[in-house]
Amino acid sequence: MKVWSMEDHASLELCFEKRFSETDVKGSLEIPQSANFLPPRDEVMHVRIQNGSVMQFRARSRRTGGRRYMTDQWRGFVGAACPRRGDVLRYYHLVNTNVYLVELERPPPHLRLFGKDIYLEFIT
């Protein structure tokens, strides 16, 4: 089930995809080291969200280890989108612009029994 999506954009490049951790939801988003198409450190990124408004994120670097993480209006996005641990975030770059788009997908409910995932289907 998709809970936050940007569609109908032809020239998108996937920067990264990440499954949310508890830290990503409650603190700042740790950017995977394999991320592509991000601006230089500390440059503001204009991120278009589902309702059409634009938020500003910044990819800062940690003092130790140099890992990058999202700041600025990231907490506002988390408050609006209500992601949970285990949700998948896809972060896209709109080609030839400084505009980024986000997609947040919630996996179907499941149980883990004896090392196997069992997905639950709800009948309405």
mmCIF file of N, CA and C in Angstrom:
data_model
loop_
_atom_site.group_PDB
_atom_site.id
_atom_site.type_symbol
_atom_site.label_atom_id
_atom_site.label_comp_id
_atom_site.label_asym_id
_atom_site.label_seq_id
_atom_site.Cartn_x
_atom_site.Cartn_y
_atom_site.Cartn_z
ATOM 1 N N MET A 1 0.845 -1.169 0.000
ATOM 2 C CA MET A 1 0.000 0.000 0.000
ATOM 3 C C MET A 1 0.893 1.235 0.000
ATOM 4 N N LYS A 2 0.675 2.138 -0.950
ATOM 5 C CA LYS A 2 1.434 3.376 -0.983
ATOM 6 C C LYS A 2 0.722 4.412 -0.133
ATOM 7 N N VAL A 3 1.481 5.077 0.718
ATOM 8 C CA VAL A 3 0.865 6.066 1.595
ATOM 9 C C VAL A 3 1.297 7.486 1.247
ATOM 10 N N TRP A 4 2.299 7.616 0.418
ATOM 11 C CA TRP A 4 2.803 8.940 0.055
ATOM 12 C C TRP A 4 3.458 8.768 -1.294
ATOM 13 N N SER A 5 2.946 9.392 -2.342
ATOM 14 C CA SER A 5 3.441 9.074 -3.675
ATOM 15 C C SER A 5 3.482 10.298 -4.569
ATOM 16 N N MET A 6 4.479 10.347 -5.436
ATOM 17 C CA MET A 6 4.567 11.367 -6.473
ATOM 18 C C MET A 6 4.551 10.617 -7.800
ATOM 19 N N GLU A 7 3.565 10.924 -8.637
ATOM 20 C CA GLU A 7 3.427 10.193 -9.891
ATOM 21 C C GLU A 7 3.410 11.152 -11.072
ATOM 22 N N ASP A 8 3.423 10.591 -12.278
ATOM 23 C CA ASP A 8 3.329 11.337 -13.529
ATOM 24 C C ASP A 8 4.508 12.279 -13.761
ATOM 25 N N HIS A 9 5.693 11.861 -13.418
ATOM 26 C CA HIS A 9 6.896 12.635 -13.706
ATOM 27 C C HIS A 9 7.797 11.757 -14.566
ATOM 28 N N ALA A 10 8.006 12.165 -15.822
ATOM 29 C CA ALA A 10 8.693 11.309 -16.781
ATOM 30 C C ALA A 10 10.201 11.225 -16.551
ATOM 31 N N SER A 11 10.840 12.314 -16.157
ATOM 32 C CA SER A 11 12.298 12.353 -16.094
ATOM 33 C C SER A 11 12.806 12.289 -14.662
ATOM 34 N N LEU A 12 12.588 11.157 -14.027
ATOM 35 C CA LEU A 12 13.024 10.985 -12.646
ATOM 36 C C LEU A 12 14.214 10.044 -12.577
ATOM 37 N N GLU A 13 15.154 10.365 -11.695
ATOM 38 C CA GLU A 13 16.284 9.492 -11.405
ATOM 39 C C GLU A 13 16.159 9.069 -9.943
ATOM 40 N N LEU A 14 16.260 7.779 -9.693
ATOM 41 C CA LEU A 14 16.189 7.295 -8.318
ATOM 42 C C LEU A 14 17.499 7.616 -7.613
ATOM 43 N N CYS A 15 17.422 8.411 -6.558
ATOM 44 C CA CYS A 15 18.608 8.732 -5.754
ATOM 45 C C CYS A 15 18.924 7.591 -4.797
ATOM 46 N N PHE A 16 17.904 7.158 -4.072
ATOM 47 C CA PHE A 16 18.079 6.029 -3.170
ATOM 48 C C PHE A 16 16.725 5.494 -2.733
ATOM 49 N N GLU A 17 16.778 4.292 -2.219
ATOM 50 C CA GLU A 17 15.607 3.636 -1.636
ATOM 51 C C GLU A 17 16.047 3.122 -0.278
ATOM 52 N N LYS A 18 15.195 3.315 0.725
ATOM 53 C CA LYS A 18 15.597 2.916 2.070
ATOM 54 C C LYS A 18 14.398 2.476 2.886
ATOM 55 N N ARG A 19 14.580 1.395 3.628
ATOM 56 C CA ARG A 19 13.572 0.945 4.584
ATOM 57 C C ARG A 19 13.814 1.721 5.875
ATOM 58 N N PHE A 20 12.756 2.358 6.387
ATOM 59 C CA PHE A 20 12.879 3.198 7.572
ATOM 60 C C PHE A 20 13.288 2.402 8.808
ATOM 61 N N SER A 21 14.228 2.975 9.543
ATOM 62 C CA SER A 21 14.585 2.467 10.867
ATOM 63 C C SER A 21 13.899 3.354 11.902
ATOM 64 N N GLU A 22 13.978 2.966 13.145
ATOM 65 C CA GLU A 22 13.404 3.776 14.225
ATOM 66 C C GLU A 22 14.067 5.157 14.268
ATOM 67 N N THR A 23 15.385 5.222 14.024
ATOM 68 C CA THR A 23 16.117 6.492 14.012
ATOM 69 C C THR A 23 15.629 7.394 12.893
ATOM 70 N N ASP A 24 15.355 6.827 11.718
ATOM 71 C CA ASP A 24 14.871 7.621 10.584
ATOM 72 C C ASP A 24 13.538 8.274 10.908
ATOM 73 N N VAL A 25 12.692 7.568 11.638
ATOM 74 C CA VAL A 25 11.354 8.064 11.959
ATOM 75 C C VAL A 25 11.396 9.072 13.101
ATOM 76 N N LYS A 26 12.192 8.798 14.121
ATOM 77 C CA LYS A 26 12.187 9.643 15.319
ATOM 78 C C LYS A 26 13.287 10.692 15.344
ATOM 79 N N GLY A 27 14.287 10.572 14.483
ATOM 80 C CA GLY A 27 15.398 11.511 14.481
ATOM 81 C C GLY A 27 15.590 12.121 13.110
ATOM 82 N N SER A 28 16.709 11.788 12.504
ATOM 83 C CA SER A 28 16.993 12.277 11.157
ATOM 84 C C SER A 28 17.187 11.079 10.234
ATOM 85 N N LEU A 29 16.945 11.283 8.945
ATOM 86 C CA LEU A 29 17.068 10.199 7.972
ATOM 87 C C LEU A 29 18.535 9.997 7.615
ATOM 88 N N GLU A 30 19.061 8.816 7.890
ATOM 89 C CA GLU A 30 20.415 8.465 7.472
ATOM 90 C C GLU A 30 20.374 8.126 5.986
ATOM 91 N N ILE A 31 21.163 8.824 5.186
ATOM 92 C CA ILE A 31 21.183 8.612 3.736
ATOM 93 C C ILE A 31 22.132 7.460 3.419
ATOM 94 N N PRO A 32 21.687 6.475 2.625
ATOM 95 C CA PRO A 32 22.580 5.369 2.266
ATOM 96 C C PRO A 32 23.819 5.879 1.527
ATOM 97 N N GLN A 33 24.955 5.245 1.762
ATOM 98 C CA GLN A 33 26.191 5.661 1.100
ATOM 99 C C GLN A 33 26.121 5.457 -0.406
ATOM 100 N N SER A 34 25.229 4.600 -0.867
ATOM 101 C CA SER A 34 25.089 4.334 -2.299
ATOM 102 C C SER A 34 24.196 5.356 -3.008
ATOM 103 N N ALA A 35 23.739 6.392 -2.308
ATOM 104 C CA ALA A 35 22.824 7.380 -2.902
ATOM 105 C C ALA A 35 23.472 8.094 -4.088
ATOM 106 N N ASN A 36 22.657 8.374 -5.110
ATOM 107 C CA ASN A 36 23.100 9.072 -6.323
ATOM 108 C C ASN A 36 22.329 10.367 -6.496
ATOM 109 N N PHE A 37 22.848 11.254 -7.333
ATOM 110 C CA PHE A 37 22.155 12.461 -7.798
ATOM 111 C C PHE A 37 21.811 13.449 -6.685
ATOM 112 N N LEU A 38 22.513 13.405 -5.569
ATOM 113 C CA LEU A 38 22.291 14.389 -4.517
ATOM 114 C C LEU A 38 23.245 15.559 -4.718
ATOM 115 N N PRO A 39 22.859 16.752 -4.291
ATOM 116 C CA PRO A 39 23.744 17.907 -4.440
ATOM 117 C C PRO A 39 24.915 17.813 -3.462
ATOM 118 N N PRO A 40 25.887 18.731 -3.612
ATOM 119 C CA PRO A 40 26.993 18.761 -2.647
ATOM 120 C C PRO A 40 26.454 18.946 -1.229
ATOM 121 N N ARG A 41 27.270 18.613 -0.270
ATOM 122 C CA ARG A 41 26.867 18.714 1.133
ATOM 123 C C ARG A 41 26.361 20.101 1.492
ATOM 124 N N ASP A 42 25.335 20.112 2.318
ATOM 125 C CA ASP A 42 24.731 21.328 2.882
ATOM 126 C C ASP A 42 23.977 22.200 1.883
ATOM 127 N N GLU A 43 23.837 21.779 0.638
ATOM 128 C CA GLU A 43 23.018 22.546 -0.310
ATOM 129 C C GLU A 43 21.546 22.201 -0.072
ATOM 130 N N VAL A 44 20.698 23.222 -0.151
ATOM 131 C CA VAL A 44 19.264 23.023 0.065
ATOM 132 C C VAL A 44 18.661 22.270 -1.116
ATOM 133 N N MET A 45 17.831 21.268 -0.820
ATOM 134 C CA MET A 45 17.092 20.531 -1.845
ATOM 135 C C MET A 45 15.617 20.884 -1.704
ATOM 136 N N HIS A 46 14.984 21.226 -2.803
ATOM 137 C CA HIS A 46 13.553 21.520 -2.814
ATOM 138 C C HIS A 46 12.827 20.206 -3.083
ATOM 139 N N VAL A 47 12.021 19.775 -2.128
ATOM 140 C CA VAL A 47 11.377 18.465 -2.201
ATOM 141 C C VAL A 47 9.872 18.652 -2.307
ATOM 142 N N ARG A 48 9.320 18.193 -3.419
ATOM 143 C CA ARG A 48 7.880 18.297 -3.642
ATOM 144 C C ARG A 48 7.194 17.120 -2.966
ATOM 145 N N ILE A 49 6.175 17.437 -2.172
ATOM 146 C CA ILE A 49 5.459 16.385 -1.462
ATOM 147 C C ILE A 49 4.077 16.213 -2.072
ATOM 148 N N GLN A 50 3.351 15.222 -1.597
ATOM 149 C CA GLN A 50 2.108 14.779 -2.228
ATOM 150 C C GLN A 50 1.085 15.889 -2.411
ATOM 151 N N ASN A 51 0.936 16.766 -1.450
ATOM 152 C CA ASN A 51 -0.091 17.807 -1.558
ATOM 153 C C ASN A 51 0.332 18.958 -2.462
ATOM 154 N N GLY A 52 1.500 18.846 -3.102
ATOM 155 C CA GLY A 52 1.962 19.865 -4.036
ATOM 156 C C GLY A 52 2.853 20.919 -3.416
ATOM 157 N N SER A 53 2.920 20.971 -2.108
ATOM 158 C CA SER A 53 3.790 21.959 -1.478
ATOM 159 C C SER A 53 5.244 21.506 -1.565
ATOM 160 N N VAL A 54 6.144 22.439 -1.337
ATOM 161 C CA VAL A 54 7.573 22.159 -1.429
ATOM 162 C C VAL A 54 8.202 22.363 -0.055
ATOM 163 N N MET A 55 8.989 21.394 0.361
ATOM 164 C CA MET A 55 9.739 21.491 1.614
ATOM 165 C C MET A 55 11.213 21.573 1.265
ATOM 166 N N GLN A 56 12.006 22.042 2.197
ATOM 167 C CA GLN A 56 13.445 22.134 1.968
ATOM 168 C C GLN A 56 14.175 21.183 2.907
ATOM 169 N N PHE A 57 14.925 20.264 2.296
ATOM 170 C CA PHE A 57 15.764 19.341 3.054
ATOM 171 C C PHE A 57 17.213 19.724 2.774
ATOM 172 N N ARG A 58 18.070 19.337 3.670
ATOM 173 C CA ARG A 58 19.500 19.552 3.493
ATOM 174 C C ARG A 58 20.196 18.249 3.882
ATOM 175 N N ALA A 59 21.174 17.824 3.080
ATOM 176 C CA ALA A 59 21.930 16.601 3.374
ATOM 177 C C ALA A 59 23.237 16.999 4.045
ATOM 178 N N ARG A 60 23.260 16.925 5.349
ATOM 179 C CA ARG A 60 24.458 17.289 6.121
ATOM 180 C C ARG A 60 25.327 16.056 6.330
ATOM 181 N N SER A 61 26.564 16.309 6.785
ATOM 182 C CA SER A 61 27.500 15.215 7.069
ATOM 183 C C SER A 61 27.794 15.153 8.557
ATOM 184 N N ARG A 62 27.876 13.953 9.068
ATOM 185 C CA ARG A 62 28.253 13.763 10.469
ATOM 186 C C ARG A 62 29.731 14.114 10.636
ATOM 187 N N ARG A 63 30.072 14.619 11.802
ATOM 188 C CA ARG A 63 31.471 14.996 12.061
ATOM 189 C C ARG A 63 32.375 13.775 12.108
ATOM 190 N N THR A 64 31.843 12.679 12.600
ATOM 191 C CA THR A 64 32.635 11.450 12.651
ATOM 192 C C THR A 64 32.074 10.475 11.626
ATOM 193 N N GLY A 65 32.912 9.997 10.757
ATOM 194 C CA GLY A 65 32.494 9.014 9.763
ATOM 195 C C GLY A 65 31.992 9.599 8.457
ATOM 196 N N GLY A 66 31.577 10.863 8.451
ATOM 197 C CA GLY A 66 31.160 11.519 7.223
ATOM 198 C C GLY A 66 29.836 11.063 6.639
ATOM 199 N N ARG A 67 29.075 10.242 7.366
ATOM 200 C CA ARG A 67 27.775 9.788 6.842
ATOM 201 C C ARG A 67 26.839 10.967 6.703
ATOM 202 N N ARG A 68 26.008 10.922 5.668
ATOM 203 C CA ARG A 68 25.068 12.013 5.409
ATOM 204 C C ARG A 68 23.697 11.702 6.000
ATOM 205 N N TYR A 69 22.985 12.763 6.361
ATOM 206 C CA TYR A 69 21.651 12.629 6.932
ATOM 207 C C TYR A 69 20.813 13.842 6.544
ATOM 208 N N MET A 70 19.485 13.679 6.513
ATOM 209 C CA MET A 70 18.559 14.755 6.144
ATOM 210 C C MET A 70 18.222 15.608 7.356
ATOM 211 N N THR A 71 18.186 16.918 7.127
ATOM 212 C CA THR A 71 17.802 17.853 8.185
ATOM 213 C C THR A 71 16.842 18.892 7.613
ATOM 214 N N ASP A 72 16.779 20.019 8.259
ATOM 215 C CA ASP A 72 15.901 21.146 7.960
ATOM 216 C C ASP A 72 14.446 20.710 8.119
ATOM 217 N N GLN A 73 13.658 20.669 7.079
ATOM 218 C CA GLN A 73 12.232 20.373 7.223
ATOM 219 C C GLN A 73 11.919 18.874 7.206
ATOM 220 N N TRP A 74 12.929 18.040 7.396
ATOM 221 C CA TRP A 74 12.699 16.597 7.441
ATOM 222 C C TRP A 74 11.678 16.241 8.514
ATOM 223 N N ARG A 75 11.796 16.836 9.703
ATOM 224 C CA ARG A 75 10.863 16.539 10.793
ATOM 225 C C ARG A 75 9.436 16.928 10.408
ATOM 226 N N GLY A 76 9.279 18.022 9.655
ATOM 227 C CA GLY A 76 7.951 18.413 9.187
ATOM 228 C C GLY A 76 7.364 17.385 8.242
ATOM 229 N N PHE A 77 8.204 16.834 7.370
ATOM 230 C CA PHE A 77 7.751 15.783 6.463
ATOM 231 C C PHE A 77 7.306 14.556 7.257
ATOM 232 N N VAL A 78 8.094 14.169 8.247
ATOM 233 C CA VAL A 78 7.747 13.007 9.071
ATOM 234 C C VAL A 78 6.410 13.243 9.770
ATOM 235 N N GLY A 79 6.199 14.463 10.258
ATOM 236 C CA GLY A 79 4.932 14.780 10.910
ATOM 237 C C GLY A 79 3.753 14.700 9.960
ATOM 238 N N ALA A 80 3.953 15.103 8.708
ATOM 239 C CA ALA A 80 2.868 15.095 7.724
ATOM 240 C C ALA A 80 2.610 13.698 7.155
ATOM 241 N N ALA A 81 3.673 12.943 6.878
ATOM 242 C CA ALA A 81 3.537 11.643 6.213
ATOM 243 C C ALA A 81 3.318 10.488 7.188
ATOM 244 N N CYS A 82 3.686 10.668 8.443
ATOM 245 C CA CYS A 82 3.526 9.635 9.483
ATOM 246 C C CYS A 82 4.153 8.291 9.097
ATOM 247 N N PRO A 83 5.428 8.276 8.682
ATOM 248 C CA PRO A 83 6.049 6.992 8.351
ATOM 249 C C PRO A 83 6.255 6.151 9.604
ATOM 250 N N ARG A 84 6.387 4.835 9.374
ATOM 251 C CA ARG A 84 6.648 3.897 10.463
ATOM 252 C C ARG A 84 7.896 3.094 10.131
ATOM 253 N N ARG A 85 8.495 2.528 11.156
ATOM 254 C CA ARG A 85 9.638 1.650 10.944
ATOM 255 C C ARG A 85 9.200 0.529 10.005
ATOM 256 N N GLY A 86 10.010 0.252 8.975
ATOM 257 C CA GLY A 86 9.674 -0.781 7.997
ATOM 258 C C GLY A 86 9.099 -0.233 6.707
ATOM 259 N N ASP A 87 8.571 1.007 6.724
ATOM 260 C CA ASP A 87 8.098 1.625 5.483
ATOM 261 C C ASP A 87 9.289 1.848 4.557
ATOM 262 N N VAL A 88 9.032 1.917 3.254
ATOM 263 C CA VAL A 88 10.097 2.114 2.276
ATOM 264 C C VAL A 88 9.986 3.516 1.691
ATOM 265 N N LEU A 89 11.092 4.255 1.734
ATOM 266 C CA LEU A 89 11.175 5.594 1.156
ATOM 267 C C LEU A 89 11.960 5.510 -0.145
ATOM 268 N N ARG A 90 11.399 6.085 -1.213
ATOM 269 C CA ARG A 90 12.126 6.241 -2.478
ATOM 270 C C ARG A 90 12.285 7.733 -2.705
ATOM 271 N N TYR A 91 13.512 8.146 -2.958
ATOM 272 C CA TYR A 91 13.856 9.559 -3.082
ATOM 273 C C TYR A 91 14.347 9.781 -4.510
ATOM 274 N N TYR A 92 13.627 10.613 -5.269
ATOM 275 C CA TYR A 92 13.911 10.820 -6.688
ATOM 276 C C TYR A 92 14.407 12.235 -6.955
ATOM 277 N N HIS A 93 15.180 12.368 -8.020
ATOM 278 C CA HIS A 93 15.646 13.664 -8.510
ATOM 279 C C HIS A 93 14.971 13.931 -9.850
ATOM 280 N N LEU A 94 14.383 15.104 -10.014
ATOM 281 C CA LEU A 94 13.791 15.510 -11.283
ATOM 282 C C LEU A 94 14.925 16.047 -12.154
ATOM 283 N N VAL A 95 15.186 15.400 -13.291
ATOM 284 C CA VAL A 95 16.342 15.684 -14.139
ATOM 285 C C VAL A 95 16.432 17.171 -14.493
ATOM 286 N N ASN A 96 17.655 17.694 -14.467
ATOM 287 C CA ASN A 96 17.989 19.076 -14.836
ATOM 288 C C ASN A 96 17.342 20.122 -13.936
ATOM 289 N N THR A 97 17.060 19.769 -12.701
ATOM 290 C CA THR A 97 16.486 20.725 -11.750
ATOM 291 C C THR A 97 17.103 20.483 -10.374
ATOM 292 N N ASN A 98 16.758 21.340 -9.430
ATOM 293 C CA ASN A 98 17.112 21.105 -8.030
ATOM 294 C C ASN A 98 15.843 20.713 -7.275
ATOM 295 N N VAL A 99 14.993 19.932 -7.943
ATOM 296 C CA VAL A 99 13.734 19.490 -7.349
ATOM 297 C C VAL A 99 13.804 17.983 -7.139
ATOM 298 N N TYR A 100 13.332 17.557 -5.995
ATOM 299 C CA TYR A 100 13.319 16.148 -5.626
ATOM 300 C C TYR A 100 11.892 15.745 -5.286
ATOM 301 N N LEU A 101 11.587 14.482 -5.452
ATOM 302 C CA LEU A 101 10.257 13.954 -5.157
ATOM 303 C C LEU A 101 10.419 12.756 -4.231
ATOM 304 N N VAL A 102 9.450 12.544 -3.371
ATOM 305 C CA VAL A 102 9.519 11.404 -2.464
ATOM 306 C C VAL A 102 8.318 10.494 -2.647
ATOM 307 N N GLU A 103 8.546 9.219 -2.403
ATOM 308 C CA GLU A 103 7.477 8.230 -2.410
ATOM 309 C C GLU A 103 7.673 7.374 -1.165
ATOM 310 N N LEU A 104 6.615 7.208 -0.419
ATOM 311 C CA LEU A 104 6.659 6.414 0.802
ATOM 312 C C LEU A 104 5.685 5.258 0.644
ATOM 313 N N GLU A 105 6.176 4.041 0.829
ATOM 314 C CA GLU A 105 5.336 2.854 0.658
ATOM 315 C C GLU A 105 5.328 2.038 1.946
ATOM 316 N N ARG A 106 4.141 1.653 2.355
ATOM 317 C CA ARG A 106 3.984 0.838 3.563
ATOM 318 C C ARG A 106 3.793 -0.613 3.135
ATOM 319 N N PRO A 107 4.641 -1.522 3.631
ATOM 320 C CA PRO A 107 4.468 -2.930 3.262
ATOM 321 C C PRO A 107 3.176 -3.488 3.845
ATOM 322 N N PRO A 108 2.637 -4.534 3.226
ATOM 323 C CA PRO A 108 1.399 -5.122 3.757
ATOM 324 C C PRO A 108 1.649 -5.698 5.149
ATOM 325 N N PRO A 109 0.605 -5.721 5.982
ATOM 326 C CA PRO A 109 0.761 -6.287 7.328
ATOM 327 C C PRO A 109 1.158 -7.764 7.245
ATOM 328 N N HIS A 110 2.050 -8.177 8.141
ATOM 329 C CA HIS A 110 2.461 -9.577 8.147
ATOM 330 C C HIS A 110 2.923 -9.997 9.539
ATOM 331 N N LEU A 111 2.973 -11.289 9.718
ATOM 332 C CA LEU A 111 3.515 -11.900 10.926
ATOM 333 C C LEU A 111 4.771 -12.661 10.543
ATOM 334 N N ARG A 112 5.668 -12.809 11.481
ATOM 335 C CA ARG A 112 6.852 -13.627 11.236
ATOM 336 C C ARG A 112 6.771 -14.837 12.167
ATOM 337 N N LEU A 113 6.598 -16.019 11.574
ATOM 338 C CA LEU A 113 6.503 -17.261 12.333
ATOM 339 C C LEU A 113 7.546 -18.253 11.835
ATOM 340 N N PHE A 114 8.309 -18.793 12.751
ATOM 341 C CA PHE A 114 9.314 -19.795 12.414
ATOM 342 C C PHE A 114 10.236 -19.322 11.290
ATOM 343 N N GLY A 115 10.614 -18.032 11.320
ATOM 344 C CA GLY A 115 11.540 -17.487 10.333
ATOM 345 C C GLY A 115 10.926 -17.172 8.986
ATOM 346 N N LYS A 116 9.615 -17.268 8.855
ATOM 347 C CA LYS A 116 8.932 -16.997 7.581
ATOM 348 C C LYS A 116 7.976 -15.833 7.752
ATOM 349 N N ASP A 117 7.892 -14.966 6.732
ATOM 350 C CA ASP A 117 6.923 -13.872 6.733
ATOM 351 C C ASP A 117 5.590 -14.390 6.224
ATOM 352 N N ILE A 118 4.532 -14.131 6.968
ATOM 353 C CA ILE A 118 3.177 -14.510 6.570
ATOM 354 C C ILE A 118 2.390 -13.221 6.408
ATOM 355 N N TYR A 119 1.990 -12.910 5.171
ATOM 356 C CA TYR A 119 1.284 -11.662 4.886
ATOM 357 C C TYR A 119 -0.200 -11.834 5.140
ATOM 358 N N LEU A 120 -0.775 -10.839 5.781
ATOM 359 C CA LEU A 120 -2.183 -10.883 6.163
ATOM 360 C C LEU A 120 -3.015 -10.155 5.128
ATOM 361 N N GLU A 121 -4.114 -10.738 4.741
ATOM 362 C CA GLU A 121 -5.050 -10.086 3.829
ATOM 363 C C GLU A 121 -6.329 -9.823 4.593
ATOM 364 N N PHE A 122 -6.808 -8.607 4.464
ATOM 365 C CA PHE A 122 -8.032 -8.233 5.154
ATOM 366 C C PHE A 122 -9.177 -8.220 4.164
ATOM 367 N N ILE A 123 -10.270 -8.831 4.538
ATOM 368 C CA ILE A 123 -11.462 -8.847 3.693
ATOM 369 C C ILE A 123 -12.389 -7.769 4.216
ATOM 370 N N THR A 124 -12.791 -6.869 3.312
ATOM 371 C CA THR A 124 -13.680 -5.778 3.740
ATOM 372 C C THR A 124 -15.047 -5.949 3.154
#
